[in-house]
Amino acid sequence: MKSVYSPTKLETAGITAVFAVITMVAISFFPEGWFASTSSPMPYSPPSSTNLLGTNDIGDDVLRVLLMGSRVSLFIGFLGAIVSTVIGTLVGIFAGFMGGIVDEVLGSFTDLFLVVPALPLMIVMAAYLGQSFLNVVLVIGLLWWPTTARLVRARARQIRGSQFVEGLFGIGAGKLYVVIRHVLPNVWGVVLARFVLAVSSSILLEAGLSFIGLGDPQNPSWGMMLHFAMTRGALLHGAWWTFVPPGICISLTSLGFILLGMGMESRYRSRTRSIGEIG
Amino acid sequence: MKTFLFFAKFSRYVVLVFSILTVNFLLPRLMPGDPMLFIFGEEVYGAAIRNPDLFQSLSSKYGLDLPLNEQFLIYLGNLFRGDLGYSFSYGRQISEIIIERLPLTLMMTVPSTVLSLIIGAALGLSLGWEPNSIPKRITSAACVIIHSIPTYWLAMLLLLVFSLWLGLTPIGGAPPAGAPPAEFVRHLGLPVLVLTLFNSAYVAIIMRGLTFEISEEPFVTTALSKGLSRFNFSTRHLLRPSLPSFLSLAAIEMGFAFSGALLVEIAFSWPGMGYTMWQAVTERDYPLLQAAFTMVALIVITANAVADVLSYALDPRVRLS
Amino acid sequence: MDRKTFVGIAGILVLIAVATFVVFGGQPSLSPSPSNSSLNVTKSLSIGTTNIVKTDNFVKDYYMGIFAACFILDPLAAVDEGGNIVPYLVNWSTTDSKDWTLTLIRNATWHDGVPVTANDVAFTITYLKEKDPNYATHFQFVVSAEPVDNKTVIVRLSKEWTSFTIGLAATRLMPKHIWYNVTDPATYSGSNRNVGCGPFIYGGFDSASGTMTFRANKGYWRGSPAVDTVTIKFYASTDSMLMALKKGDIAATYAYASGIDPIYVPPLLEEKNVSFMILPNFGVDNSIWFNSMRYPYNLVDFRNAISYALDYSAYITYIASGYAKVPTKGWIPDSWDYYVQKPQLVKNASLAASMLDSLGFIDYDSDGWRDYPNGTAFTMKVLARSDIALSMRLAELVKRDLESIRIRVQVIPADVSTFQTITQNTKDFDSAISRTTFWGMIMYAGAGTLYFDNRNMGWANVDDLEYHEVVDELLRTSNQTRTRELYEALQELYATKMYAIPLYWGKIIQPYRSDMVDGLVYNTMYGILGKDTWFSIILK
C-alpha cells in the first residue's frame, strides 16, 4: 500500500481520455463564436477554417454540436452510474450487515441480472415510456446495481466480522454509526471503480439507443449525431466529418472510463474481468 | 447432494425466465392507460373502440375480462403452445415472423461467433505469454480499443469505404430467399466482419487473462524447463484444462453476440430479430415487440445456462465447489 | 514451435477471413441479371421504394393498398393533371347531388376471367363502407348502392354531397365473387386475394428480402402494358435505395404522394445517368399546426407573432435543398388553380418580439425565457414525426428560431400512429409539424379543410364559426363559381387567422435512370406508377 496515489499506466491513459471529454464539456460553455462559426453556411460543407469540422445536414457547425453533445453524453453517463451505484451500495451494505436470506437472494440474483440483455430491454422500455434519457438511467440502474451490491456486500461482511467492529458494538455503537464511520470509507474504492465502469456503459447504451432514433430529442447527444448522419444521407454525400468525430468521441470516452475503472478495480480485485460485464 | 446443487444452480435460470415472462405480461397491463392498447397495438385498438362487438370478442379471446392470475395462466399456456400472438403491423402470426427472421440473425451471429472464438482464442493465447513485449502490448491495447468502439459506428465507416467509395458490397438489406449463397455472403460480409472484430477482441482479452494466470504458475516453469515446447505445452497443459472455461465463454459469447447483433442489423438494414424489434417500436406494435424481446432474452439466457452446464460437466473444480 | 506459431495461426485465420470476404464480397458482378442478355423478349422494370409492404393484403396494409391500386386493381374514377376527378371505370350523373347513377363504361375482365359487372361496383361500395374504416369518410352518407342492370348502379345518399366523386377516385374495384363471403377482409389470406382487373397480375411477395412482382395483364381493357414484369424492391433506408439507383439495380424510385428527401439531390446530380422529374406539389410540404382551441395558441396575434419569428429561407436551404419557395400567408400552394396571391411570409424577429411583449409574454423571472402573462414559465411543445428524419430536423430549426425570440421550446417525438392519435383523437398538443398530401387537400370540403376543421380530422382544431360556415357552404354547393369564391374566402381566413403556418412550398422530386427508362408519366395521385405510365413507358 502506497500512501501517495500513483496511477498505473492504464489509469493514466483512462484519466487522459476522461479529462479530454471534460475539457470538451468546459469548452462548450464558452461563447459559441470562440470555437464555431455562428453564421449558417450550406449543408454538408466540408471542414474549413470557418467550420473546423464542417457542417451537418442543417448547416450546423459539427464542432459545436459535438461539444454540446459532450454535455449530454456525460450527463446521462453520470446520472445512470449514480443511480446504479447508490442502489448497489445501499443494498450491498444492508445485505452485508444483515446476512441470512437477504444475502442468499442477492447472491443468486447478481449473476442473473447481468444476463438480461440491456439494449433490447431499453428498446422495450422506450416503447412504453417514450423517448427520454430516463430510459437509459432506469435500465442502467436496474441491471447494474446487483454486481455493485455483491462487491460491497463482501467488503461489508468482512468489516462486520472484524474484531474492531465487534468491539464497537460491544461499547454500544449504533449500526448506522458503524456504517457511516467504518464501512463506507472502506467500500469507497470498490464503489468508485464500479461507478466509473457504469459511466462507460451508460454512455454506450445511450449512444446505441439514440443511434436507432429512440434518443431524447431535447438532449441531442453524440449517438443522435450518428442517427441523423445515417438517416439524412451523410453517407451518400460522403460527409464523413458528420459521423467520424462523434464516433471517435463515444469510443474514446467509453475507453477512458473503462481503463480508469479497470485500473481502479484491479486494486481491489486480483483478477480483472470487469470488461465482460459491459454491454 | 450433487444433483441437488445442480438443480439449485439452474433453478435460478428458471426463476429468471419466469421473471422475464412475468414482466412481459405485466408491463402492458400495468402501464397507465388501457391495456388493450398495448396488447393489440394502436391500429386495432383504434378500430376496436369504434366497434364494441370487436372489442368484446378480442377482449374475451385474450381473456382480458378475467382476473390477472387467470390471464397469466392463459398467457403462459399460449406461450407454451408457440402462440406468440398476432402482429397487427404485419397482419401475421408473430411466430411466423420470428421463424422467418430468426435464421437471418443466426446467419450473422453463428459465423461471427465461430470466427471470433478461433481468432480470439489464438490471439489471446499468444498474448498471454510474456505479455510485456512491445508488439503484444500494442495488440492487447488494440483489442481493448476495438472493444470500446460502437459496432454500428464501425458499420458506418465500413459502409462508407466498401460500399460507397469502393462499391464492393451492397449498402444493406438481404438478398431474396432463393438467391445463390454467394449473394448472401456478399451481403453478410461487412456485418460479420464488424461482429467478428468486436467479439474477437473480447475473447482475446479474456483468453489473454486466463493464459497469463496459468503461465505465472510454478508448474509451467518446471514443465518448460524440462524441454517441453511452448506449443505442446499450450495445447496439452493449457488448452485442455482451460477448455471448460473456454466452452462456457463460447456459450456466453454466443448470447452476447446475439444481443450485440441488434444494432449491427439495424445499421445494415438486415431484417433479423434486432431490425424487427426496432420496426416494432417505431410502429408501436407492442405484441411483436414483446415477443421479439422474449425470444432474444430467452436465447441469451439459454446460452448462459448452457455455459453453466458445460463448466459444470467438464470442470471437476466447479463440481466440487 | 513457439509463440510465433500462435501469431502465425492467428494471422492466417485473419487472412482467411479477409480472403473469403474479398473473394465473395469483391465480385458484385457474380450474378448478372439474366433478363438483359439472354431473353430480349421479357421487358422487366425494377422500381425501388421505402414504402415498405409488410403483408400483401391490400385492405390491411396501407402501402399494399397503394401498390394494388397502381398495378392490380382499377379505380372507379381517376385524377387528372389539374387535380380534377375524371371517369375511369365508371362515369356518373346526378341531378340533385343526392341520387347518383354510376355507369360502367369499360369492358373490363377480372384476372380470373370473370367479367366485371355493375354487381361488383355496388358490392365494392357497400362492402368497403362496412368493412374498411378508411372508407367511412368517403361513403359516410351512402344509404344504398343497388345495381339496376349489368352496367348501371344507383347510389343513394342521405344528403346532398358534391364530393362523392372523391370517394369514387379512392375506390379500387373489388371482385364480388371472391370477397362476398369474406367477413374480415383484413385477415383474408386466400390465394385469390389479389385478383383484380388492373393492368398487372399479382406475381408474389418475399417479405424477408423485400421484393414484390407483377406480370402484365395482356387482356387489360386499355391493351397490354408496355412492360412484361415489374419488380418492386423495398429498401429500409433512402441511402440503400439511392445506391441501388446509382448502380442501376432499379430504374426509378417511388414514394407515395412525395418524392425523395431533397437533401439527397446534390449527390445524385453528379450521376450522369440519373435524371429528375421536378413536379409541383399539391400538398403543403410542411406546416406548423397550432392547436387553436388551447391557450395561447387560440390567440391570432400569438400565432402571427410566431410566423414572424421563423426563418423560412433556412427551411428551403437545409430541408428542401433549394427546391422550394417561401410560402404566402394564404397557405394554399400556388400549384392550385384557385390559388390567390397573398403577402409572402417574412422573418421579422423584432416585430415578433414586440408582439409577444404586448401580449404579455415577457420574461418576468429573468431566466432568459418568456413566461405566461401571469408569470408562470411558458414552454411551447412541438409535436414532430420521429419516423421521418426530415420532420425532426425541421422541428429542430423551428425550435432554434423560436428560442432566438426567447420562447422555450420542447420537441415531442411521435411515431405515425401516436401522432395520429394525439392530433386527431386526444388533441393533447400545443403545435405539430406535418405535411399534407394532394389527397388530403381535396378530401372533405377541399382546400385543406380536412386538416383544419375540428369537426373532421382537424389538426389545427379550428372551431371558428366563420370557418365552419364557409366549410358548410362548400359541402352543400355544386356551383363552380361559388366554390371558387369560397376557396378564396378560405385563403383569406388562412392568411388572417394563421391557424397553421406553411413553412415552405416544396417540389416533388422524382429521380429515375434515363439510360434505363423513359416515358414515365406523373400522375397527381399515384406519381409515376399511375396507369398512364404503362402505356407510354419505354425500356432501354
Coordinates of C-alpha atoms in Angstrom, one line a residue, chain C residues 139-305:
Chain C
F139 CA -69.0 6.8 -48.1
Q140 CA -70.4 8.3 -44.8
F141 CA -73.6 9.5 -46.5
V142 CA -74.2 6.4 -48.6
V143 CA -77.6 4.8 -47.8
S144 CA -77.6 2.2 -50.5
A145 CA -75.9 1.1 -53.7
E146 CA -78.0 -1.1 -55.9
P147 CA -77.3 -2.5 -59.4
V148 CA -80.0 -1.7 -61.9
D149 CA -78.7 -3.7 -64.8
N150 CA -75.3 -5.2 -65.8
K151 CA -73.8 -1.7 -66.3
T152 CA -75.6 0.6 -64.0
V153 CA -75.7 1.3 -60.3
I154 CA -77.8 3.7 -58.4
V155 CA -76.2 5.1 -55.2
R156 CA -78.5 7.0 -52.8
L157 CA -77.1 9.4 -50.3
S158 CA -78.7 10.7 -47.1
K159 CA -77.9 14.3 -48.1
E160 CA -76.5 16.4 -50.9
W161 CA -72.8 15.6 -51.2
T162 CA -70.9 17.1 -54.1
S163 CA -67.6 15.5 -53.0
F164 CA -69.0 11.9 -53.5
T165 CA -66.8 11.6 -56.6
I166 CA -63.7 11.8 -54.5
G167 CA -64.7 8.6 -52.9
L168 CA -65.0 7.1 -56.4
A169 CA -61.4 8.0 -57.1
A170 CA -60.3 6.4 -53.8
T171 CA -62.3 3.2 -54.5
R172 CA -60.4 0.3 -56.0
L173 CA -63.0 -2.1 -57.6
M174 CA -63.0 -5.4 -55.8
P175 CA -64.4 -8.7 -57.3
K176 CA -67.7 -9.6 -55.6
H177 CA -67.3 -13.3 -56.4
I178 CA -64.2 -13.5 -54.3
W179 CA -65.0 -11.2 -51.4
Y180 CA -68.8 -11.6 -50.9
N181 CA -68.4 -14.1 -48.1
V182 CA -65.2 -12.8 -46.5
T183 CA -66.2 -11.4 -43.1
D184 CA -62.9 -10.0 -42.1
P185 CA -61.1 -8.7 -45.3
A186 CA -58.1 -7.5 -43.3
T187 CA -57.1 -11.1 -42.4
Y188 CA -58.2 -12.8 -45.5
S189 CA -55.4 -14.9 -46.9
G190 CA -57.0 -16.8 -49.8
S191 CA -54.7 -17.3 -52.8
N192 CA -57.2 -15.2 -54.9
R193 CA -57.0 -12.2 -52.6
N194 CA -55.0 -10.2 -55.2
V195 CA -57.3 -10.8 -58.2
G196 CA -58.2 -7.5 -59.8
C197 CA -59.0 -6.1 -63.2
G198 CA -56.0 -3.8 -63.4
P199 CA -53.1 -3.7 -65.9
F200 CA -51.0 -6.2 -64.0
I201 CA -51.5 -9.6 -62.4
Y202 CA -50.1 -10.2 -59.0
G203 CA -46.9 -12.2 -59.0
G204 CA -45.9 -12.7 -55.4
F205 CA -44.2 -11.2 -52.4
D206 CA -41.0 -12.1 -50.5
S207 CA -41.2 -10.2 -47.2
A208 CA -37.8 -11.0 -45.8
S209 CA -35.8 -9.7 -48.8
G210 CA -38.5 -7.3 -49.7
T211 CA -39.5 -7.8 -53.4
M212 CA -42.9 -7.9 -55.0
T213 CA -43.6 -8.8 -58.6
F214 CA -46.3 -8.0 -61.1
R215 CA -46.9 -9.5 -64.5
A216 CA -48.5 -7.7 -67.4
N217 CA -52.2 -8.4 -67.9
K218 CA -52.3 -8.9 -71.7
G219 CA -56.1 -8.7 -71.7
Y220 CA -56.3 -5.3 -70.0
W221 CA -59.1 -3.2 -71.5
R222 CA -56.6 -0.5 -72.5
G223 CA -54.4 -3.1 -74.2
S224 CA -51.3 -4.8 -72.9
P225 CA -48.9 -2.7 -70.8
A226 CA -45.6 -1.9 -72.5
V227 CA -43.6 -3.8 -69.8
D228 CA -43.9 -7.5 -69.1
T229 CA -42.9 -7.6 -65.5
V230 CA -42.5 -5.0 -62.8
T231 CA -40.5 -5.8 -59.6
I232 CA -40.9 -3.5 -56.6
K233 CA -37.9 -3.6 -54.3
F234 CA -38.3 -2.4 -50.8
Y235 CA -35.5 -0.6 -49.1
A236 CA -35.2 0.1 -45.4
S237 CA -33.3 3.3 -46.0
T238 CA -33.2 6.0 -48.6
D239 CA -29.4 5.6 -48.8
S240 CA -29.6 2.0 -49.8
M241 CA -32.4 2.7 -52.3
L242 CA -30.4 5.5 -54.0
M243 CA -27.2 3.4 -54.0
A244 CA -29.2 0.8 -55.9
L245 CA -30.3 3.6 -58.3
K246 CA -26.7 4.7 -58.8
K247 CA -25.7 1.1 -59.6
G248 CA -28.6 0.6 -61.9
D249 CA -30.3 -2.2 -59.8
I250 CA -33.5 -0.1 -60.1
A251 CA -34.7 2.2 -62.8
A252 CA -36.5 4.6 -60.7
T253 CA -37.6 5.2 -57.1
Y254 CA -41.1 5.6 -55.8
A255 CA -42.7 7.2 -52.8
Y256 CA -46.4 7.6 -52.5
A257 CA -47.5 11.3 -52.6
S258 CA -43.9 12.5 -52.4
G259 CA -40.5 12.3 -54.0
I260 CA -37.2 11.8 -52.3
D261 CA -35.9 13.8 -49.4
P262 CA -34.3 16.8 -51.2
I263 CA -31.1 16.5 -49.2
Y264 CA -30.3 13.5 -51.4
V265 CA -30.4 15.5 -54.7
P266 CA -26.9 17.1 -54.6
P267 CA -25.0 13.8 -54.5
L268 CA -27.3 12.3 -57.2
L269 CA -26.8 15.3 -59.5
E270 CA -23.2 14.0 -60.1
E271 CA -24.6 10.9 -61.7
K272 CA -24.9 11.5 -65.4
N273 CA -27.5 8.8 -65.9
V274 CA -29.8 9.8 -63.1
S275 CA -32.4 12.4 -64.2
F276 CA -35.1 14.1 -62.2
M277 CA -38.7 14.9 -62.8
I278 CA -39.4 18.1 -60.8
L279 CA -43.1 18.4 -60.2
P280 CA -45.4 20.8 -58.5
N281 CA -46.5 19.7 -55.1
F282 CA -50.2 20.0 -54.5
G283 CA -49.8 19.4 -50.8
V284 CA -48.1 21.8 -48.4
D285 CA -44.7 20.3 -47.8
N286 CA -44.7 21.1 -44.1
S287 CA -46.6 23.4 -41.8
I288 CA -46.6 24.1 -38.2
W289 CA -50.2 23.4 -36.9
F290 CA -51.5 25.2 -33.8
N291 CA -54.0 23.6 -31.5
S292 CA -56.2 26.6 -31.9
M293 CA -58.5 25.6 -29.1
R294 CA -55.7 25.8 -26.5
Y295 CA -54.3 28.9 -24.9
P296 CA -52.3 30.8 -26.0
Y297 CA -52.4 29.2 -29.5
N298 CA -56.0 30.3 -29.8
L299 CA -54.8 33.9 -30.0
V300 CA -54.5 35.1 -33.6
D301 CA -51.8 37.6 -32.5
F302 CA -49.8 34.9 -30.8
R303 CA -49.9 32.8 -34.0
N304 CA -49.0 35.8 -36.1
A305 CA -46.1 36.6 -33.8

